[in-house]
Coordinates of C-alpha atoms in Angstrom, one line a residue:
M1 CA 32.9 -26.1 38.6
A2 CA 36.5 -26.2 37.9
K3 CA 35.6 -24.9 34.0
S4 CA 33.3 -22.1 35.2
K5 CA 36.1 -21.0 37.7
S6 CA 38.7 -21.1 34.7
K7 CA 36.2 -19.0 32.3
A8 CA 35.9 -16.8 35.4
A9 CA 39.5 -16.2 35.7
K10 CA 40.0 -15.7 32.2
R11 CA 37.3 -13.3 32.2
A12 CA 38.9 -11.5 34.9
S13 CA 42.2 -11.5 33.0
Q14 CA 40.7 -10.1 30.1
T15 CA 38.9 -7.2 32.1
A16 CA 42.4 -6.4 33.5
K17 CA 44.0 -6.1 30.2
T18 CA 41.2 -3.6 29.2
R19 CA 41.8 -1.3 32.2
A20 CA 45.4 -1.4 31.8
A21 CA 44.6 -0.5 27.8
T22 CA 42.4 2.2 29.8
K23 CA 43.5 5.9 28.3
T24 CA 43.4 9.1 30.3
A25 CA 42.0 12.1 27.6
T26 CA 43.2 15.7 28.4
V27 CA 41.4 17.9 26.4
A28 CA 41.4 21.4 26.1
D29 CA 39.6 23.9 23.3
A30 CA 41.8 27.1 24.3
P31 CA 42.3 30.2 22.4
S32 CA 43.1 29.0 18.0
A33 CA 44.3 26.1 19.9
P34 CA 43.9 22.5 18.4
I35 CA 41.6 19.8 20.1
T36 CA 42.0 17.9 23.3
P37 CA 39.5 15.4 25.4
P38 CA 37.0 15.5 28.1
L39 CA 36.8 19.4 29.3
A40 CA 35.0 22.2 28.5
E41 CA 35.6 24.9 26.5
N42 CA 37.4 27.0 29.0
A43 CA 40.5 28.7 27.4
P44 CA 39.6 32.1 25.6
I45 CA 40.0 32.9 21.9
Q46 CA 38.8 36.1 20.6
S47 CA 38.0 40.6 18.3
T48 CA 37.1 43.2 16.8
G49 CA 38.2 42.0 12.9
A50 CA 39.9 44.5 14.3
V51 CA 41.8 43.1 17.2
A52 CA 41.1 46.3 19.7
A53 CA 37.4 46.3 18.8
S54 CA 37.2 44.1 21.4
S55 CA 35.7 44.3 18.2
V56 CA 38.9 42.5 18.7
A57 CA 37.4 40.7 21.9
T58 CA 37.0 37.4 22.1
D59 CA 33.7 35.4 22.2
G60 CA 32.9 32.2 22.7
E61 CA 36.2 29.3 22.2
V62 CA 36.5 31.2 18.8
S63 CA 35.9 33.8 18.9
G64 CA 36.9 38.1 20.9
S65 CA 37.4 41.3 20.9
V66 CA 40.4 42.8 18.5
A67 CA 37.7 43.4 19.2
K68 CA 38.5 41.6 18.1
V69 CA 36.3 40.5 21.0
A70 CA 37.3 38.1 23.4
Q71 CA 37.6 34.6 23.4
T72 CA 36.6 31.9 25.7
G73 CA 37.8 28.8 26.4
T74 CA 36.5 25.4 25.1
T75 CA 36.9 22.1 26.3
L76 CA 37.0 19.3 24.0
S77 CA 36.5 15.6 24.7
S78 CA 38.5 13.3 22.6
G79 CA 39.3 10.1 24.7
A80 CA 37.5 6.7 23.3
L81 CA 33.9 5.9 23.7
A82 CA 32.7 4.7 27.4
A83 CA 32.2 1.0 26.8
P84 CA 28.4 -0.5 27.7
S85 CA 27.8 -2.7 30.1
P86 CA 28.9 -5.6 29.1
A87 CA 25.2 -8.7 28.1
P88 CA 25.3 -11.3 30.5
G89 CA 28.2 -13.7 29.3
N90 CA 29.7 -11.3 27.2
T91 CA 32.8 -9.5 27.8
G92 CA 33.6 -6.4 25.5
D93 CA 36.8 -5.9 23.7
A94 CA 39.1 -2.7 24.2
H95 CA 40.2 -0.6 21.5
G96 CA 40.2 3.4 21.5
A97 CA 40.9 6.4 20.0
Q98 CA 43.3 8.6 19.8
K99 CA 43.1 12.1 21.6
G100 CA 43.4 15.6 20.8
A101 CA 43.2 19.2 21.3
A102 CA 40.1 20.8 19.6
G103 CA 39.7 24.6 19.3
G104 CA 40.4 27.9 17.2
G105 CA 40.1 31.3 17.1
N106 CA 39.8 34.3 14.9
S107 CA 42.0 36.4 16.7
A108 CA 43.8 35.4 20.1
P109 CA 46.5 33.3 20.0
A110 CA 47.1 29.5 20.6
A111 CA 47.0 29.3 24.6
T112 CA 47.3 26.0 26.6
S113 CA 44.4 25.7 29.0
Q114 CA 45.1 23.9 32.7
Q115 CA 44.7 20.3 31.6
R116 CA 41.7 18.2 33.5
K117 CA 42.3 14.3 33.5
L118 CA 39.9 12.4 32.9
T119 CA 39.8 8.3 32.3
V120 CA 37.8 6.8 29.5
H121 CA 36.9 3.3 28.8
R122 CA 37.0 2.1 25.2
G123 CA 34.5 -0.5 24.7
G124 CA 35.1 -3.0 21.2
V125 CA 32.3 -1.0 19.6
P126 CA 32.4 0.1 15.8
S127 CA 31.7 3.5 16.9
D128 CA 34.7 3.8 18.3
N129 CA 36.0 4.8 14.7
L130 CA 33.0 6.8 14.0
F131 CA 34.7 9.1 17.0
T132 CA 38.4 9.0 15.9
R133 CA 36.7 10.4 12.6
A134 CA 34.3 13.3 14.3
V135 CA 37.6 14.1 16.6
A136 CA 39.6 14.8 13.2
A137 CA 37.0 16.5 11.8
H138 CA 36.6 18.9 14.6
R139 CA 40.2 19.4 14.7
A140 CA 40.2 20.4 11.0
G141 CA 37.6 22.6 11.4
R142 CA 34.7 20.4 9.6
L143 CA 32.1 21.5 11.9
D144 CA 29.0 19.9 9.7
E145 CA 31.0 17.0 9.4
A146 CA 32.1 16.8 13.2
I147 CA 28.4 16.8 14.0
T148 CA 27.3 14.6 11.8
L149 CA 29.9 11.9 13.1
Y150 CA 28.9 12.8 16.7
G151 CA 25.1 12.7 15.9
A152 CA 25.5 9.0 14.1
I153 CA 27.6 7.9 17.3
L154 CA 24.5 9.2 19.9
R155 CA 21.5 7.9 17.9
T156 CA 22.7 4.6 19.0
R157 CA 24.5 5.7 22.1
P158 CA 23.2 8.4 23.7
D159 CA 24.5 8.3 27.0
Q160 CA 27.9 9.5 26.3
P161 CA 29.3 12.5 28.2
D162 CA 31.9 13.4 26.4
I163 CA 30.7 12.6 22.9
L164 CA 27.9 15.3 23.8
N165 CA 30.5 17.9 25.4
N166 CA 32.2 18.2 21.9
L167 CA 28.5 17.9 20.2
G168 CA 27.8 20.9 22.2
V169 CA 31.4 22.8 21.4
A170 CA 30.6 21.9 17.8
L171 CA 27.1 23.4 17.7
R172 CA 28.2 26.5 19.4
R173 CA 30.7 27.0 16.9
S174 CA 28.3 26.4 14.4
K175 CA 25.8 29.0 16.1
Q176 CA 23.4 26.4 16.7
F177 CA 22.7 27.6 20.1
D178 CA 19.8 25.8 21.0
A179 CA 21.3 22.5 20.2
A180 CA 24.3 23.4 21.7
M181 CA 22.7 23.9 25.6
V182 CA 20.9 20.4 24.8
A183 CA 23.9 18.3 24.2
Y184 CA 25.5 20.3 26.9
R185 CA 22.1 19.5 29.5
R186 CA 22.6 16.2 28.8
S187 CA 26.1 16.0 29.1
A188 CA 26.3 17.8 32.5
A189 CA 22.7 15.5 33.8
L190 CA 25.3 12.0 32.8
R191 CA 28.5 14.0 34.4
P192 CA 27.6 16.9 36.8
E193 CA 31.0 17.0 38.3
N194 CA 32.4 17.7 35.2
A195 CA 34.2 21.7 35.6
G196 CA 34.3 22.0 32.3
L197 CA 31.1 21.4 30.7
W198 CA 29.6 24.0 33.0
S199 CA 31.7 26.6 31.9
N200 CA 31.0 25.5 28.0
M201 CA 27.2 26.0 28.8
G202 CA 27.9 29.3 30.3
N203 CA 30.0 30.3 27.2
C204 CA 27.1 29.2 25.0
L205 CA 24.6 31.5 27.4
R206 CA 26.5 34.2 27.2
E207 CA 26.8 34.0 23.8
M208 CA 22.9 33.4 23.5
M209 CA 22.9 37.0 25.7
R210 CA 21.1 34.9 28.8
F211 CA 23.4 36.3 31.2
D212 CA 21.8 35.8 34.4
E213 CA 21.7 32.1 33.5
A214 CA 25.2 32.5 32.4
R215 CA 26.6 33.7 36.0
S216 CA 25.0 30.7 37.1
A217 CA 26.0 28.1 35.0
H218 CA 29.9 29.7 35.6
E219 CA 29.4 29.8 39.3
Q220 CA 28.5 25.8 38.9
S221 CA 31.9 25.2 37.1
L222 CA 33.6 27.6 39.6
L223 CA 32.0 25.6 42.7
R224 CA 33.5 22.4 40.8
D225 CA 36.7 24.0 40.1
A226 CA 38.1 27.5 41.2
N227 CA 41.5 26.9 40.1
D228 CA 41.4 26.7 36.7
K229 CA 42.4 30.0 35.0
S230 CA 40.0 29.0 31.8
H231 CA 36.7 28.8 34.2
L232 CA 37.9 32.1 35.7
F233 CA 38.1 33.7 32.4
N234 CA 34.9 32.6 30.9
A235 CA 33.2 33.6 34.4
G236 CA 35.0 37.0 33.7
L237 CA 33.3 38.0 30.2
V238 CA 30.1 37.6 31.3
Y239 CA 30.5 40.7 33.3
R240 CA 32.2 41.9 30.6
D241 CA 29.2 41.7 28.4
L242 CA 27.1 43.0 30.9
N243 CA 29.1 46.1 30.9
R244 CA 30.5 45.4 34.7
F245 CA 33.3 45.7 33.9
A246 CA 35.2 46.2 37.2
E247 CA 33.6 43.1 38.1
A248 CA 35.0 41.7 34.9
I249 CA 38.4 42.9 36.2
D250 CA 38.4 40.7 39.4
Y251 CA 38.1 37.3 37.5
F252 CA 40.8 38.3 35.2
N253 CA 42.9 39.2 38.1
R254 CA 42.1 35.4 39.7
A255 CA 42.7 33.5 36.4
L256 CA 46.2 36.4 35.8
A257 CA 46.7 35.0 39.6
I258 CA 47.1 31.4 38.6
D259 CA 48.7 32.4 35.0
P260 CA 50.5 35.8 35.3
N261 CA 51.1 35.3 30.9
Y262 CA 47.4 34.1 30.4
T263 CA 47.2 36.5 26.8
E264 CA 43.2 36.5 26.8
A265 CA 43.3 37.7 30.4
L266 CA 45.4 40.5 30.0
W267 CA 43.8 41.4 26.8
D268 CA 40.6 41.6 27.8
R269 CA 41.6 43.0 31.3
S270 CA 43.1 46.0 29.0
L271 CA 40.0 47.0 27.3
A272 CA 38.0 46.6 30.7
Y273 CA 40.6 49.4 32.5
L274 CA 39.7 51.4 29.0
A275 CA 36.3 51.3 28.9
L276 CA 36.5 52.2 32.5
G277 CA 38.6 55.4 31.6
Q278 CA 41.6 54.4 33.3
Y279 CA 43.8 55.0 30.3
E280 CA 47.8 54.9 32.6
A281 CA 47.2 51.3 33.0
G282 CA 45.0 50.0 30.1
W283 CA 47.1 52.1 27.2
K284 CA 50.1 50.2 28.9
A285 CA 47.7 46.6 29.2
Y286 CA 46.8 47.1 25.5
E287 CA 50.0 46.3 24.1
V288 CA 49.5 42.8 24.8
R289 CA 47.6 43.0 21.4
R290 CA 50.7 42.0 19.7
R291 CA 50.9 38.8 21.0
L292 CA 47.2 38.0 19.9
A293 CA 47.7 35.9 16.9
D294 CA 44.9 37.6 14.8
N295 CA 47.0 41.1 14.8
P296 CA 50.6 39.9 13.7
I297 CA 52.6 43.0 13.6
R298 CA 55.6 42.1 11.2
P299 CA 59.3 42.1 12.4
L300 CA 61.6 45.0 10.7
P301 CA 65.1 44.2 11.4
G302 CA 67.4 46.2 11.8
V303 CA 65.5 49.0 12.1
P304 CA 64.7 49.8 15.4
E305 CA 61.0 50.7 17.0
W306 CA 60.4 54.1 18.9
D307 CA 60.2 53.3 23.0
G308 CA 58.4 57.0 23.2
K309 CA 61.6 58.1 24.6
G310 CA 64.4 58.5 21.8
D311 CA 65.0 62.0 20.3
L312 CA 62.7 62.0 17.1
R313 CA 64.6 65.5 15.9
G314 CA 65.9 64.8 12.7
K315 CA 64.1 61.7 11.9
T316 CA 61.4 59.7 9.8
L317 CA 59.3 57.9 11.7
L318 CA 57.0 54.8 10.1
L319 CA 53.6 54.6 11.9
R320 CA 52.5 50.9 11.1
A321 CA 49.3 50.0 10.2
E322 CA 47.0 47.3 12.1
Q323 CA 43.7 46.1 13.0
G324 CA 40.5 47.4 11.1
F325 CA 39.5 50.4 9.4
G326 CA 37.8 52.0 12.0
D327 CA 40.6 51.8 14.6
M328 CA 43.3 53.6 12.2
I329 CA 40.6 56.3 11.4
Q330 CA 40.7 56.3 15.5
F331 CA 43.9 56.7 16.7
A332 CA 45.1 59.4 13.3
R333 CA 44.1 61.8 15.9
F334 CA 47.6 61.1 17.8
I335 CA 49.4 61.7 14.1
P336 CA 50.0 65.3 15.1
L337 CA 51.0 64.9 18.4
V338 CA 53.8 63.1 17.1
A339 CA 54.3 64.7 14.2
K340 CA 55.6 67.5 16.0
K341 CA 58.3 65.8 17.9
A342 CA 60.1 64.3 14.1
A343 CA 61.1 65.7 11.2
H344 CA 59.3 63.6 8.9
V345 CA 56.1 61.1 9.3
I346 CA 55.5 58.1 6.7
V347 CA 51.9 56.5 7.7
E348 CA 51.2 52.6 6.6
C349 CA 47.2 51.9 5.6
R350 CA 45.4 49.9 3.9
K351 CA 44.7 50.8 0.1
E352 CA 41.4 51.8 0.6
M353 CA 42.2 54.8 3.7
L354 CA 45.4 56.2 1.4
G355 CA 43.4 59.2 0.6
I356 CA 41.8 59.9 4.1
M357 CA 44.9 59.2 5.9
Q358 CA 46.9 61.9 3.9
T359 CA 44.6 64.5 4.8
V360 CA 45.8 64.5 8.7
P361 CA 47.8 67.3 10.0
G362 CA 51.7 66.1 10.3
V363 CA 51.5 63.4 7.7
G364 CA 54.6 63.5 5.3
Q365 CA 53.6 60.7 3.5
V366 CA 51.4 57.6 3.0
V367 CA 52.1 54.0 1.7
E368 CA 50.0 51.5 0.9
K369 CA 50.4 48.4 3.1
G370 CA 52.7 45.7 2.3
V371 CA 54.5 48.0 -0.5
T372 CA 57.8 48.8 0.6
P373 CA 58.6 52.1 2.4
P374 CA 60.8 54.7 1.7
K375 CA 63.7 54.9 4.2
F376 CA 63.0 55.5 7.6
D377 CA 64.7 55.8 10.5
L378 CA 62.7 54.3 13.7
H379 CA 59.2 52.9 13.5
A380 CA 56.4 52.1 15.7
P381 CA 52.6 50.6 15.6
L382 CA 49.7 53.6 15.2
L383 CA 47.7 52.0 17.9
S384 CA 51.0 52.1 20.7
L385 CA 51.2 56.4 20.2
P386 CA 48.7 56.7 23.0
Y387 CA 51.0 54.2 25.2
L388 CA 54.2 55.9 24.0
L389 CA 52.8 59.6 24.2
D390 CA 51.4 58.8 27.8
I391 CA 47.8 60.0 26.9
G392 CA 45.6 60.5 29.5
A393 CA 41.9 62.0 29.9
R394 CA 43.1 65.8 29.2
D395 CA 45.2 64.8 26.3
L396 CA 42.1 62.4 25.1
F397 CA 39.8 65.6 24.8
S398 CA 42.2 67.7 23.9
A399 CA 43.3 65.4 20.8
S400 CA 39.8 65.0 20.0
A401 CA 38.5 68.5 20.3
S402 CA 38.9 69.9 16.3
P403 CA 38.3 67.6 13.3
Y404 CA 41.5 65.6 12.4
I405 CA 40.4 64.3 8.5
S406 CA 39.1 65.9 6.0
A407 CA 37.7 65.0 2.3
P408 CA 40.8 64.3 0.4
R409 CA 38.0 65.4 -2.9
K410 CA 34.7 67.2 -3.6
M411 CA 31.7 65.2 -4.4
T412 CA 28.3 67.0 -5.5
L413 CA 24.2 65.4 -5.4
A414 CA 22.6 65.7 -8.1
G415 CA 18.4 65.7 -8.3
I416 CA 17.3 66.9 -4.7
P417 CA 14.5 68.7 -4.1
G418 CA 14.9 72.1 -2.7
D419 CA 12.4 72.0 -0.1
I420 CA 14.7 69.5 1.5
A421 CA 15.5 70.5 5.1
L422 CA 17.9 67.6 6.2
K423 CA 20.0 65.6 3.9
V424 CA 21.2 62.2 6.5
G425 CA 23.6 59.3 5.1
I426 CA 22.2 56.2 7.1
I427 CA 24.7 53.1 7.3
W428 CA 22.5 49.7 9.1
A429 CA 24.9 47.2 8.7
G430 CA 28.2 45.8 8.9
K431 CA 30.6 43.1 9.6
L432 CA 29.4 40.3 11.8
N433 CA 32.4 39.3 13.7
P434 CA 33.5 40.0 16.3
R435 CA 29.7 40.4 17.0
D436 CA 26.9 41.7 14.3
R437 CA 26.4 45.2 14.9
S438 CA 23.6 45.6 12.5
C439 CA 20.2 47.1 12.9
P440 CA 17.5 46.3 10.6
L441 CA 16.4 48.9 8.1
E442 CA 13.1 48.5 9.3
K443 CA 14.1 50.7 11.9
F444 CA 15.3 53.0 9.7
M445 CA 12.1 53.3 7.8
G446 CA 9.9 54.8 11.0
L447 CA 12.3 58.7 10.6
M448 CA 11.1 58.7 6.7
G449 CA 7.6 59.4 7.2
M450 CA 7.9 63.1 7.8
P451 CA 8.1 65.4 5.0
G452 CA 11.6 67.5 4.5
A453 CA 14.1 65.2 4.9
A454 CA 16.3 63.1 1.8
F455 CA 18.2 59.3 2.8
F456 CA 20.8 58.8 1.4
S457 CA 23.0 54.9 1.8
F458 CA 26.1 54.3 2.6
Q459 CA 26.3 50.8 2.2
I460 CA 28.5 49.3 -0.1
D461 CA 28.1 45.6 0.7
D462 CA 25.3 43.2 -0.5
R463 CA 23.3 44.6 2.6
R464 CA 22.2 47.5 0.0
A465 CA 19.8 45.2 -1.2
D466 CA 17.6 45.5 1.5
I467 CA 16.4 48.6 0.4
A468 CA 14.6 47.0 -2.7
N469 CA 13.6 44.2 -0.8
L470 CA 11.7 46.0 1.5
G471 CA 10.2 48.4 -1.0
A472 CA 12.2 51.5 -0.3
S473 CA 13.6 52.7 -3.2
A474 CA 11.3 55.5 -3.3
F475 CA 12.4 56.8 0.1
I476 CA 16.5 56.4 0.3
H477 CA 19.1 57.5 -2.4
D478 CA 21.4 54.3 -2.6
L479 CA 25.3 55.8 -2.8
G480 CA 26.9 52.3 -3.4
D481 CA 27.9 52.8 -6.7
R482 CA 29.8 55.8 -6.1
I483 CA 31.9 54.8 -3.2
G484 CA 35.0 53.6 -3.9
D485 CA 37.4 54.1 -1.1
F486 CA 37.2 56.0 2.2
G487 CA 38.1 58.9 0.6
D488 CA 34.6 59.4 -1.7
S489 CA 33.0 58.0 1.5
A490 CA 34.4 60.9 3.3
A491 CA 33.4 63.5 0.4
L492 CA 29.8 62.5 0.4
M493 CA 29.1 62.5 4.0
S494 CA 30.2 66.1 4.0
E495 CA 27.2 66.7 2.0
M496 CA 25.1 65.7 4.8
D497 CA 23.5 67.4 7.6
L498 CA 23.5 64.1 9.8
I499 CA 24.6 60.5 9.5
I500 CA 22.7 58.1 11.5
T501 CA 24.6 54.9 11.7
I502 CA 25.8 51.6 13.7
D503 CA 29.2 51.0 15.2
S504 CA 31.1 51.3 12.1
A505 CA 33.9 52.3 10.5
P506 CA 31.5 54.9 8.9
A507 CA 30.9 56.2 12.5
H508 CA 34.6 57.1 13.0
L509 CA 35.2 58.7 10.2
A510 CA 31.8 61.0 10.3
G511 CA 33.4 61.3 14.0
A512 CA 37.0 62.8 12.6
L513 CA 35.1 64.7 10.2
G514 CA 33.5 66.7 12.7
L515 CA 29.9 65.9 11.2
P516 CA 26.7 64.9 13.4
V517 CA 26.6 61.6 14.0
W518 CA 24.1 59.3 16.0
M519 CA 25.5 56.3 16.7
L520 CA 23.5 53.2 17.6
Q521 CA 24.7 50.9 19.9
L522 CA 24.2 47.5 21.1
F523 CA 23.7 46.7 24.9
T524 CA 27.0 44.8 25.0
T525 CA 29.3 47.9 24.8
D526 CA 32.8 48.0 23.2
W527 CA 35.6 49.5 25.0
R528 CA 35.6 52.9 23.4
W529 CA 32.3 54.1 23.8
M530 CA 32.3 53.3 27.9
V531 CA 28.8 52.6 29.5
D532 CA 26.3 54.6 30.3
R533 CA 27.0 57.9 28.4
T534 CA 25.3 59.5 25.5
D535 CA 28.7 61.4 24.7
S536 CA 32.1 60.3 23.6
P537 CA 35.2 61.4 24.8
W538 CA 36.5 60.7 21.0
Y539 CA 34.1 62.7 19.0
P540 CA 32.8 66.0 20.1
T541 CA 29.5 65.6 17.3
M542 CA 28.3 62.1 18.2
R543 CA 25.5 61.4 20.5
I544 CA 25.1 57.8 21.3
Y545 CA 21.8 55.9 21.0
R546 CA 22.2 52.5 23.3
Q547 CA 20.2 49.3 23.6
Q548 CA 18.7 48.9 27.1
Q549 CA 18.2 45.5 26.8
P550 CA 20.0 42.7 24.7
N551 CA 18.8 42.3 20.8
N552 CA 16.4 45.2 21.5
W553 CA 16.3 48.3 19.1
D554 CA 13.2 50.0 20.5
A555 CA 14.5 52.0 23.4
P556 CA 17.3 53.3 20.9
F557 CA 15.0 54.3 18.4
A558 CA 11.8 55.5 20.2
A559 CA 15.1 58.0 21.5
L560 CA 16.3 58.9 18.5
Q561 CA 13.0 59.7 16.3
Q562 CA 12.2 61.9 19.0
D563 CA 15.5 63.8 18.7
F564 CA 15.3 63.5 14.9
E565 CA 11.3 65.2 15.0
T566 CA 12.7 68.2 16.9
L567 CA 15.9 68.2 14.6
L568 CA 13.6 68.1 11.4
T569 CA 11.1 70.6 12.7
A570 CA 13.9 72.9 13.8
R571 CA 15.9 72.6 10.5
K572 CA 12.3 73.2 8.1
G573 CA 11.7 76.6 10.4
A574 CA 15.0 77.9 9.9
V575 CA 15.0 76.9 5.8
K576 CA 11.3 78.8 5.8
N577 CA 12.4 82.4 7.8
S578 CA 15.5 82.0 5.5

């Protein structure tokens, strides 16, 4: 009996030591952040390729709107594995894994999420080493490896809520949404009180465009913890993607009440202001993009930045490049306004844009980004001009009233039959980030059944192959080999009667050229196209066809086809009577 008591005491002592060795794990997958302990994806990360695109936005734990997109916070768990219940008569040895914070993001800057604490017990099991390796792979961005290692652990020890949470984060980041949801739901069943897990689940559902379910998941998160800025921010992103910007702003404001310097919330709030046409607040708030990790504006020591108030008479002003092609074209309309104040304006841009930017009124000189510019007195980012010039709705209307870009050269089309009444340029695919705005070429082919129209592809990427793959080479002229830069695109667009395009840089170019442009818009709008409008304050010649449901092009193409048939009939009648 004494011997038995001695053994029991020894076991109790070992248990106490094991508990003492237990580590507290804190995790937060913050914007372009690292990897940490058992939380949830609730730290923003954002957009757009270009940042301004909301499309600098940021979406998901690695996304966003510059466009970026908007970013979302994700919480990872990197505590040690929970020990299984010991078999009768056995006591598990204690050992554990290092915890770290996992994150990432292709636009938004690193942010520190509110840390949560969770006690995790370290059981003496070989798979603990797998967990250490899995977290290291996850942190390094080797998602396939991390997913494989998490899976190896869960196949033998399926009741690990933190591992399931991490697996969900990795799967979501790999765009394997259905599998991510399985992981999140299993984790929630095991640890339903984890607010961060529910926020992660809401992020995944939002990215799947299952918005009602996403809202419900975020409500569950906020019921458990309404004081986490990332949870509030993530909930706001659902309303942003539903184009309910006023409600999104309310959530962003609640997050900012907790942390006034919360970059991702400030960024997405600025885009929401602009989407609502609240330009005074929007342009000022838009300056926060300078803090986004994927929108660096390199310092220019010794040369002051123009603050919008200093006298520019007799001065040379350098306007600096940032964000994407479309953003540069869009904001170039403000160059003539500042050129009236300065003696000389130098515009910095990427090589592909040199030709068209030289045609903007008021531009004295263009210089390729990355090349040392000529001597200048002051500088400013091009996308800061609306703020510096205090642009309101009337000013925007005035600056947009006339074309402000022209083709730098002349290019002609050959071999076009004389009975063609309508020459139509088409663009159906673009970059995939911050979100894929592409539309299947098959939808465009529905326009090609009526004689009298000729179609010209302005695609310059591997999606040119769609034409041959669909057997459409007889119906679409591929101009891709003739396009080397935006100057070539502008010249060939100028030969068109109509441009039909997805939301893309060519849409901006056609609008800046003053050409009729019909743009196909996703259900989740970009800030610049506002909400529930078929026109645009940015481009008077633009008509917008919007998805009425996520991932469904039927409604916009039905409306577009009807308008197209009306236009083609009128043009054919005009040709016949001429």
